[in-house]
Structures are given as C-alpha cells and as structure tokens.
mmCIF file of C-alpha atoms in Angstrom:
data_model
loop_
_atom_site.group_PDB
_atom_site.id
_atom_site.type_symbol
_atom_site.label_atom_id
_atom_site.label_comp_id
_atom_site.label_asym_id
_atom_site.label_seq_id
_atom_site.Cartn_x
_atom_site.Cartn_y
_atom_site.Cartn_z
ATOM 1 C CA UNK A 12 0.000 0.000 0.000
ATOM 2 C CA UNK A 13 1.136 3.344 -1.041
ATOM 3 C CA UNK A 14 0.819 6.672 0.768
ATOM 4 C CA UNK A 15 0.796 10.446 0.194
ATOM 5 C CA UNK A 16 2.426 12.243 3.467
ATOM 6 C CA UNK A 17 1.458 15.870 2.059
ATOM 7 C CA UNK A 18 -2.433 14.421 2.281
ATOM 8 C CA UNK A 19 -1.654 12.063 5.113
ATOM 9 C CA UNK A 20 -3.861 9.767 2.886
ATOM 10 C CA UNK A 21 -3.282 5.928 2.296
ATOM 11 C CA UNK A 22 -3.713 4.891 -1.836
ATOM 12 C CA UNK A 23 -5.491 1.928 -2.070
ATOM 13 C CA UNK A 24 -5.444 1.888 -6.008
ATOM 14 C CA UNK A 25 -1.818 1.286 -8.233
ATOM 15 C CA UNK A 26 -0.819 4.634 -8.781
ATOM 16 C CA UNK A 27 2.343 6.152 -8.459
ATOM 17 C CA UNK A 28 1.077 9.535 -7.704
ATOM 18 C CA UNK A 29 -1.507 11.262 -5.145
ATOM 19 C CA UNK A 30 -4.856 11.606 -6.949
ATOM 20 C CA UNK A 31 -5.007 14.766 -4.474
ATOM 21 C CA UNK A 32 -1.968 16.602 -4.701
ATOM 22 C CA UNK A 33 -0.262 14.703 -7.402
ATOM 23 C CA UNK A 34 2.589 14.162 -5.375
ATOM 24 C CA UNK A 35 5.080 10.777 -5.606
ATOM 25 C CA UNK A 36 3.869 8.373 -3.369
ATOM 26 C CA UNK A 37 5.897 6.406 -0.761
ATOM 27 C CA UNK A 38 5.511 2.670 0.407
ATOM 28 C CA UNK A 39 2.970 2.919 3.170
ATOM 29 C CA UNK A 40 5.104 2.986 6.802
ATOM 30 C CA UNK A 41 4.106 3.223 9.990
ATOM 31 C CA UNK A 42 5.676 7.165 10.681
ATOM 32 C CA UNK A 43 2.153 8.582 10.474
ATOM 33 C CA UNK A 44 -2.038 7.549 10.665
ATOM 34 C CA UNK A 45 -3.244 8.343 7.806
ATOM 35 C CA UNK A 46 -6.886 8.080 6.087
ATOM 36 C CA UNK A 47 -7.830 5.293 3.578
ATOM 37 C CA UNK A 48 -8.477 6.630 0.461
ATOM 38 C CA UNK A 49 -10.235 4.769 -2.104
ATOM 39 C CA UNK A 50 -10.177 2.913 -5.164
ATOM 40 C CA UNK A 51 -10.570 6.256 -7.793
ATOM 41 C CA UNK A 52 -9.437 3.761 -10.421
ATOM 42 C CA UNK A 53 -13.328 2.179 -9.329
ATOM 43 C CA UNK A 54 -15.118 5.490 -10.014
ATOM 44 C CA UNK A 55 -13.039 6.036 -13.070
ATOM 45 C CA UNK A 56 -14.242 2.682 -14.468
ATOM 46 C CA UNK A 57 -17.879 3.818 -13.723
ATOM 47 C CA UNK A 58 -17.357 7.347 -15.400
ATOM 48 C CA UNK A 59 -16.222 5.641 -18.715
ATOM 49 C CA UNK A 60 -18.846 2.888 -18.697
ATOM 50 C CA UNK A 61 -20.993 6.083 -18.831
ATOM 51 C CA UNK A 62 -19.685 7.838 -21.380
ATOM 52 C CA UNK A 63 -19.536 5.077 -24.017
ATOM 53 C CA UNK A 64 -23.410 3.566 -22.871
ATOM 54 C CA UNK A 65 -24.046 7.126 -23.958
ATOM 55 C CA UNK A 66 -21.920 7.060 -26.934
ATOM 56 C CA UNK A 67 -23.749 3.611 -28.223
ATOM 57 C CA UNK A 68 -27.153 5.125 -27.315
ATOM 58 C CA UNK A 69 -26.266 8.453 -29.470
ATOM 59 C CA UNK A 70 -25.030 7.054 -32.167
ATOM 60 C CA UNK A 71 -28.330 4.415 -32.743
ATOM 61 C CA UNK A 72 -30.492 7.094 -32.068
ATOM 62 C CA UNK A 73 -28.926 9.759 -34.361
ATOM 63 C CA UNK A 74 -28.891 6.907 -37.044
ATOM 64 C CA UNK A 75 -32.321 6.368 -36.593
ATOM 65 C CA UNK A 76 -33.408 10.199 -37.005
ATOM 66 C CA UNK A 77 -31.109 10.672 -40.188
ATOM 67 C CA UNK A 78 -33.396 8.476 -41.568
ATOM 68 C CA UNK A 79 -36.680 9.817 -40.608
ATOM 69 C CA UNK A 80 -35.211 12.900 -41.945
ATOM 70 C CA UNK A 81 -34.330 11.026 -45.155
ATOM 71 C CA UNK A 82 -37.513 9.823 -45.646
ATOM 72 C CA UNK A 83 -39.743 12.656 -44.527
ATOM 73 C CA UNK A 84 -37.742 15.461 -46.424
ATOM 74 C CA UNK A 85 -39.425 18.578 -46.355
ATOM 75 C CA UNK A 86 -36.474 20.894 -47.428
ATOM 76 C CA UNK A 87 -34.880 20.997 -43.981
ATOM 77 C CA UNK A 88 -31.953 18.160 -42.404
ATOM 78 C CA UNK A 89 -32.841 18.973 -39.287
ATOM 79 C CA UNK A 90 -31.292 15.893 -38.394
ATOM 80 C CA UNK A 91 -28.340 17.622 -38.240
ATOM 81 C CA UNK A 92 -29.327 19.724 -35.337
ATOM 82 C CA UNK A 93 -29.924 16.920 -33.197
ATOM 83 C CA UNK A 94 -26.815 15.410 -34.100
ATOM 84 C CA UNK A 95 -24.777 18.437 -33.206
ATOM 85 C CA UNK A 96 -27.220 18.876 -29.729
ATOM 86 C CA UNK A 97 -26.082 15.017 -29.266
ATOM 87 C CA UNK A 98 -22.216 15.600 -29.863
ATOM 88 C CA UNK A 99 -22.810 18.896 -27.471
ATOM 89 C CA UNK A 100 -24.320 16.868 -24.835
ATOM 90 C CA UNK A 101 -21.465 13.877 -25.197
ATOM 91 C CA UNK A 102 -18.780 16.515 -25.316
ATOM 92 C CA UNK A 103 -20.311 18.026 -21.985
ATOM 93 C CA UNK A 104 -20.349 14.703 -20.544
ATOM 94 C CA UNK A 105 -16.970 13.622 -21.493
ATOM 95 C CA UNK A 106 -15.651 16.911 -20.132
ATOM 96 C CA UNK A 107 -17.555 17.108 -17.293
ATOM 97 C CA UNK A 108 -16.849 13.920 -15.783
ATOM 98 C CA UNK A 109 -13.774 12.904 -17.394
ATOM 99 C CA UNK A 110 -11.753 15.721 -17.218
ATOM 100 C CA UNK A 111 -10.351 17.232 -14.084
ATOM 101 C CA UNK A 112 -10.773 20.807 -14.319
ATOM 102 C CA UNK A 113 -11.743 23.656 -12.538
ATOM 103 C CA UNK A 114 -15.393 24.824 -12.183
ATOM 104 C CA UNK A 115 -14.697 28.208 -13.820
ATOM 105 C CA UNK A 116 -13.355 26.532 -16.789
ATOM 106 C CA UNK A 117 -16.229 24.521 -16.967
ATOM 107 C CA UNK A 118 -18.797 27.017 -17.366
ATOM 108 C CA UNK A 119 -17.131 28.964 -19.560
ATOM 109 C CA UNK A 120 -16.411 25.986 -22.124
ATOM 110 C CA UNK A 121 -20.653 25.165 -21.186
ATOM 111 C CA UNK A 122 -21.463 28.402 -22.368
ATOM 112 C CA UNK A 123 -19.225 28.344 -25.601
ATOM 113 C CA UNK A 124 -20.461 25.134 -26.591
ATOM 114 C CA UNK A 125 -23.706 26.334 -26.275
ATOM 115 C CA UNK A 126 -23.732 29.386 -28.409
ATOM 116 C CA UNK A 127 -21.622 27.545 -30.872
ATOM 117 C CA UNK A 128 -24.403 25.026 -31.225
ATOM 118 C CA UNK A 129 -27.066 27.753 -31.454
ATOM 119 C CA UNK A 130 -25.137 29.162 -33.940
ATOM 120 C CA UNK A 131 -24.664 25.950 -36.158
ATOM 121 C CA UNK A 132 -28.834 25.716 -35.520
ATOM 122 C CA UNK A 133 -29.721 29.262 -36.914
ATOM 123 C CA UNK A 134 -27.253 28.279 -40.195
ATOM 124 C CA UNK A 135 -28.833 24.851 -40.719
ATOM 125 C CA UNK A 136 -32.507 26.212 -40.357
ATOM 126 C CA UNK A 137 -32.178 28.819 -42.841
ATOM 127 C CA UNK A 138 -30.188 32.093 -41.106
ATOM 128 C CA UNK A 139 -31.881 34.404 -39.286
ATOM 129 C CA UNK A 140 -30.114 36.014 -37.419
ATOM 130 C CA UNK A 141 -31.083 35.064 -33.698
ATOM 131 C CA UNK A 142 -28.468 33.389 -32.468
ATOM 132 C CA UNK A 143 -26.375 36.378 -33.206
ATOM 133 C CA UNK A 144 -28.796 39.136 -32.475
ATOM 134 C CA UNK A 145 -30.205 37.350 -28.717
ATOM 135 C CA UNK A 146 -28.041 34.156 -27.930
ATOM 136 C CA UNK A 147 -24.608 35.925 -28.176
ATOM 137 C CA UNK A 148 -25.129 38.643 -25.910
ATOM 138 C CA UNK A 149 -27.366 36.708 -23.598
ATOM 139 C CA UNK A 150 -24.750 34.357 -22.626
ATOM 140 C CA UNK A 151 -22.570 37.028 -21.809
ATOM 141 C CA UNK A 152 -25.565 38.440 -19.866
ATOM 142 C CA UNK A 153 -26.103 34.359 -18.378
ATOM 143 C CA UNK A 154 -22.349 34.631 -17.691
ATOM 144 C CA UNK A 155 -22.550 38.129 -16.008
ATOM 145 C CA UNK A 156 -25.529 36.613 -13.469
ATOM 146 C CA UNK A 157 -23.183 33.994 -13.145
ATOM 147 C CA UNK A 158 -20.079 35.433 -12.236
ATOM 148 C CA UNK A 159 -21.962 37.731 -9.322
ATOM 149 C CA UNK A 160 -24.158 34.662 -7.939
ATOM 150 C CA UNK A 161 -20.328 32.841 -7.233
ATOM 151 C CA UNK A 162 -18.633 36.216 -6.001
ATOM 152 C CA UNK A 163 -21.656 36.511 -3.793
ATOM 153 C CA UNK A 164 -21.629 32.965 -2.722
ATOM 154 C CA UNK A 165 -17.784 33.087 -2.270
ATOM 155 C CA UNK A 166 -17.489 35.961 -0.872
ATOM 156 C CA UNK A 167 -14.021 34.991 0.659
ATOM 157 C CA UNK A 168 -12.733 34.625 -2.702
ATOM 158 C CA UNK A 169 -14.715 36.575 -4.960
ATOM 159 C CA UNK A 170 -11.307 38.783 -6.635
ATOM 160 C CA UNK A 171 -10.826 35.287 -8.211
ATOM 161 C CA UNK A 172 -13.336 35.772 -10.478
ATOM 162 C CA UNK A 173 -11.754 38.542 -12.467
ATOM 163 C CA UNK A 174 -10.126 36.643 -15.005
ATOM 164 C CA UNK A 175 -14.090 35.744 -16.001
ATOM 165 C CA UNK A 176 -15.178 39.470 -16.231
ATOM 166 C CA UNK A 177 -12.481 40.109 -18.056
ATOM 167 C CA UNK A 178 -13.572 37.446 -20.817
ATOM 168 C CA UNK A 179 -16.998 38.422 -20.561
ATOM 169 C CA UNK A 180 -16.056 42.070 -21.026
ATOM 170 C CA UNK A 181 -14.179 41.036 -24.146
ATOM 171 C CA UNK A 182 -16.744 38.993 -25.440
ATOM 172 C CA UNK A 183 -19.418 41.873 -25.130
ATOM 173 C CA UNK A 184 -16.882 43.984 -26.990
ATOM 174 C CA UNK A 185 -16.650 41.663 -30.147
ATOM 175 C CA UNK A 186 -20.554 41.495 -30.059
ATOM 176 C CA UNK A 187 -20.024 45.851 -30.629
ATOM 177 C CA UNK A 188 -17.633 44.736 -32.983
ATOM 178 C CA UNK A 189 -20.265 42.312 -35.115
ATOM 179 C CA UNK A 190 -22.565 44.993 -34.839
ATOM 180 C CA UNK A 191 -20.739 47.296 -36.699
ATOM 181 C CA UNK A 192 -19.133 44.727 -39.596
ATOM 182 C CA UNK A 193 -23.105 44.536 -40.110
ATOM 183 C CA UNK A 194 -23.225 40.741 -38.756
ATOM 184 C CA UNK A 195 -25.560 41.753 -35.806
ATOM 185 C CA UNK A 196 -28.386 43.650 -36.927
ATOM 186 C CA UNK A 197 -30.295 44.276 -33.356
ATOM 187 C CA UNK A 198 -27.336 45.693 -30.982
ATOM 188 C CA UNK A 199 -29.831 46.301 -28.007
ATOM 189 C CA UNK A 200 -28.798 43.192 -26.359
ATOM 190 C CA UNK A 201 -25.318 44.022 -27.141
ATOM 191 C CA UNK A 202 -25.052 47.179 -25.821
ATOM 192 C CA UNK A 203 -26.691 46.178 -22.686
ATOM 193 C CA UNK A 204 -24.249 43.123 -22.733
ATOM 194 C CA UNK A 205 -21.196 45.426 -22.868
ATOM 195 C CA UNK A 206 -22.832 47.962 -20.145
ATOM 196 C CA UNK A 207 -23.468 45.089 -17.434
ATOM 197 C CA UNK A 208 -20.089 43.626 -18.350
ATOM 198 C CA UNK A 209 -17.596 46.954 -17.693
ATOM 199 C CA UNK A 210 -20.165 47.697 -15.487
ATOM 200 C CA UNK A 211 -19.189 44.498 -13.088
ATOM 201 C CA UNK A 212 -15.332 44.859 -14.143
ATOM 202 C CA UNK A 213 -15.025 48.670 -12.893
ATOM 203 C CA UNK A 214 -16.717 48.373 -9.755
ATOM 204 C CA UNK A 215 -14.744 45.064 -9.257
ATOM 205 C CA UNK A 216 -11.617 46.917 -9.793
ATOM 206 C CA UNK A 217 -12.530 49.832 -7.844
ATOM 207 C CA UNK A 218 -14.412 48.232 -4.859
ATOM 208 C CA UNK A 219 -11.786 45.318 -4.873
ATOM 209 C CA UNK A 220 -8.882 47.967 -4.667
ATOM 210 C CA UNK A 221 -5.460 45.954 -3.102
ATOM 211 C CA UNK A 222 -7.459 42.149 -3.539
ATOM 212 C CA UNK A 223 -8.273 43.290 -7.036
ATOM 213 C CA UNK A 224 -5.088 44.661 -7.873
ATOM 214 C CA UNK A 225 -3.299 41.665 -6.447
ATOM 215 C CA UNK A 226 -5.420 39.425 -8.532
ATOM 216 C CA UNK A 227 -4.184 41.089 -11.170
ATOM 217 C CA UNK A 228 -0.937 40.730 -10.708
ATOM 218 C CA UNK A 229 -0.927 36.811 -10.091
ATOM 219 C CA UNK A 230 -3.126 36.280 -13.294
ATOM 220 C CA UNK A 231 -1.010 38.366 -15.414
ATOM 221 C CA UNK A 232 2.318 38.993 -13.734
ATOM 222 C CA UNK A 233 2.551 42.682 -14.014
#
C-alpha cells in the first residue's frame, strides 16, 4: 500500500502519484495515521462505462433520425441539429466527468459550446439572425448573473473571479464589434451586454482595490 504524506492519505489503487496533490507516493510505513483513500481507479471505471453507454445510445439514435429525416424530407436536415445537440451533450459529458478541471473553466467551455451550437442551428434552419442578435449577448448576460451569484456565494474569494469578467467584457466587446461589420443587426442586447459587463469589471476593480489589484498581478504577472 502506497501513501501520500502531504495528504496524510493511504492509496489503495496502483498509482504512483496522489490523486489529491499529485505528489510521488511512498511505500505505506508506519511514521504517520493516515486516512484510507479509495479505489478512484473504481469510479473512473464507472465514469467511462458512462460515457460510451451514452456514446452507443447516441449514435443508434442519431442513425435512426437521419433516416426519418431522409424519408420525410421537407427541405430541412434537421437531423443535423440533433446530431450536433447530441455531440454537445457527449462533449459536456466527457468533459464534465472525465476531465479534471476547474469549475470556472467549466462554465465557460458550457457556455461556448452552447452558443456555438445555437449558432450551427440558426445556419442549418435557414439564417436568421437570432443566435447572433439574442443568444450571443445573452450568454454574456447568463455569464454576467453567473459570475456575481459565485462572487456573492464566495465571498471569501470573490477577486478570483476577475479573469471571467475580463472574458466576458471582451466577449461583449466583439458582439459591438459584429454589430458594426453589419453581422448583428439588433445591438440592443449588445449594448446592454457590454454595459453590465464593464459595469461588473469597474466596480470590481474599484471596490476590490489591493485584492483586485493583487489578482491582477498573479493572473497576469505585471
């Protein structure tokens, strides 16, 4: 049996580092008591059984609706919009439980994926202009309400969060920036977009003084 002494944890699983800290492990001793961890290599078993039952289960059913689609043509393949809504859910899945990342991450890549597929939607259904005009700006507004439900929740930690208003505040900016190539035709929620976002970034900045500043300076070393 292996242990980590950073975690004070015993690894019941063959690994040669902490799936904790990621530290080297030593041969378990009797210096310290330590906690049983267990078996992660268990739960990652379960995680991938997941992922492919979905993957079978997508792939049957998308094959099935291609042809419906085929057979019921009425001048749309709208088949193609559930099997980009099916790769978006088993890309979500595959992230979500697969990967090990941070929650922050997470949401962000969510909300990307999500406009992305809105977008590939309006294109397939005959352009309109929607998911530019409305879904665009109101996921940086969903990201916004976001970003100030976790600042209020962690309140200890809230300057962390900057790095997200930042991205938001960029993102509003290229919706502006649509707008005026003539891409985005409605700018209202744009404009209110890009308000709410420098909105939240100044008075993070300003309220946030020395923790805001010191964010700052870890995120981008200046």
């Amino acid at each position: 049996m292996k242990e980590c002494k950073k975690c004070r944890v015993e690894i019941l699983d063959d690994t040669a580092v902490c799936p904790l800290c990621s530290s080297v492990l030593e041969i378990s001793g009797e210096d310290f008591e330590s906690t049983g961890y267990p078996d992660v290599k268990a739960t990652v078993r379960k995680l991938n059984f997941i992922v492919r039952l979905y993957s079978f289960l997508a792939i049957v059913t998308e094959a099935a609706l291609i042809i419906i689609n085929y057979r019921h043509y009425h001048g749309t393949w709208w088949s193609a919009i559930t099997g980009i809504s099916i790769l978006y859910f088993y890309l979500t899945l595959k992230y979500s439980l697969q990967k090990n990342k941070g929650y922050q991450t997470v949401i962000v890549v969510q909300v990307i994926g999500a406009v992305l597929l809105m977008i590939a939607a309006d294109n397939i259904a005959g352009y309109r202009g929607w998911s530019v005009n409305y879904a665009l700006p109101g996921a940086v507004l969903l990201l916004n309400g976001t970003i100030l439900t976790l600042m209020i929740v962690n309140a200890s930690n809230w300057q962390s969060y900057i790095l997200m208003q930042i991205l938001t505040a960029l993102t509003s900016l290229g919706c502006v920036l649509l707008w005026k190539l003539g891409i985005i035709t409605r700018p209202v929620f744009s404009l209110g977009a890009l308000a709410v976002s420098l909105c939240m970034l100044l008075g993070t900045l300003i309220f946030g003084d020395r923790r805001a500043k010191a964010e700052l300076k870890r995120r981008f070393h200046v």
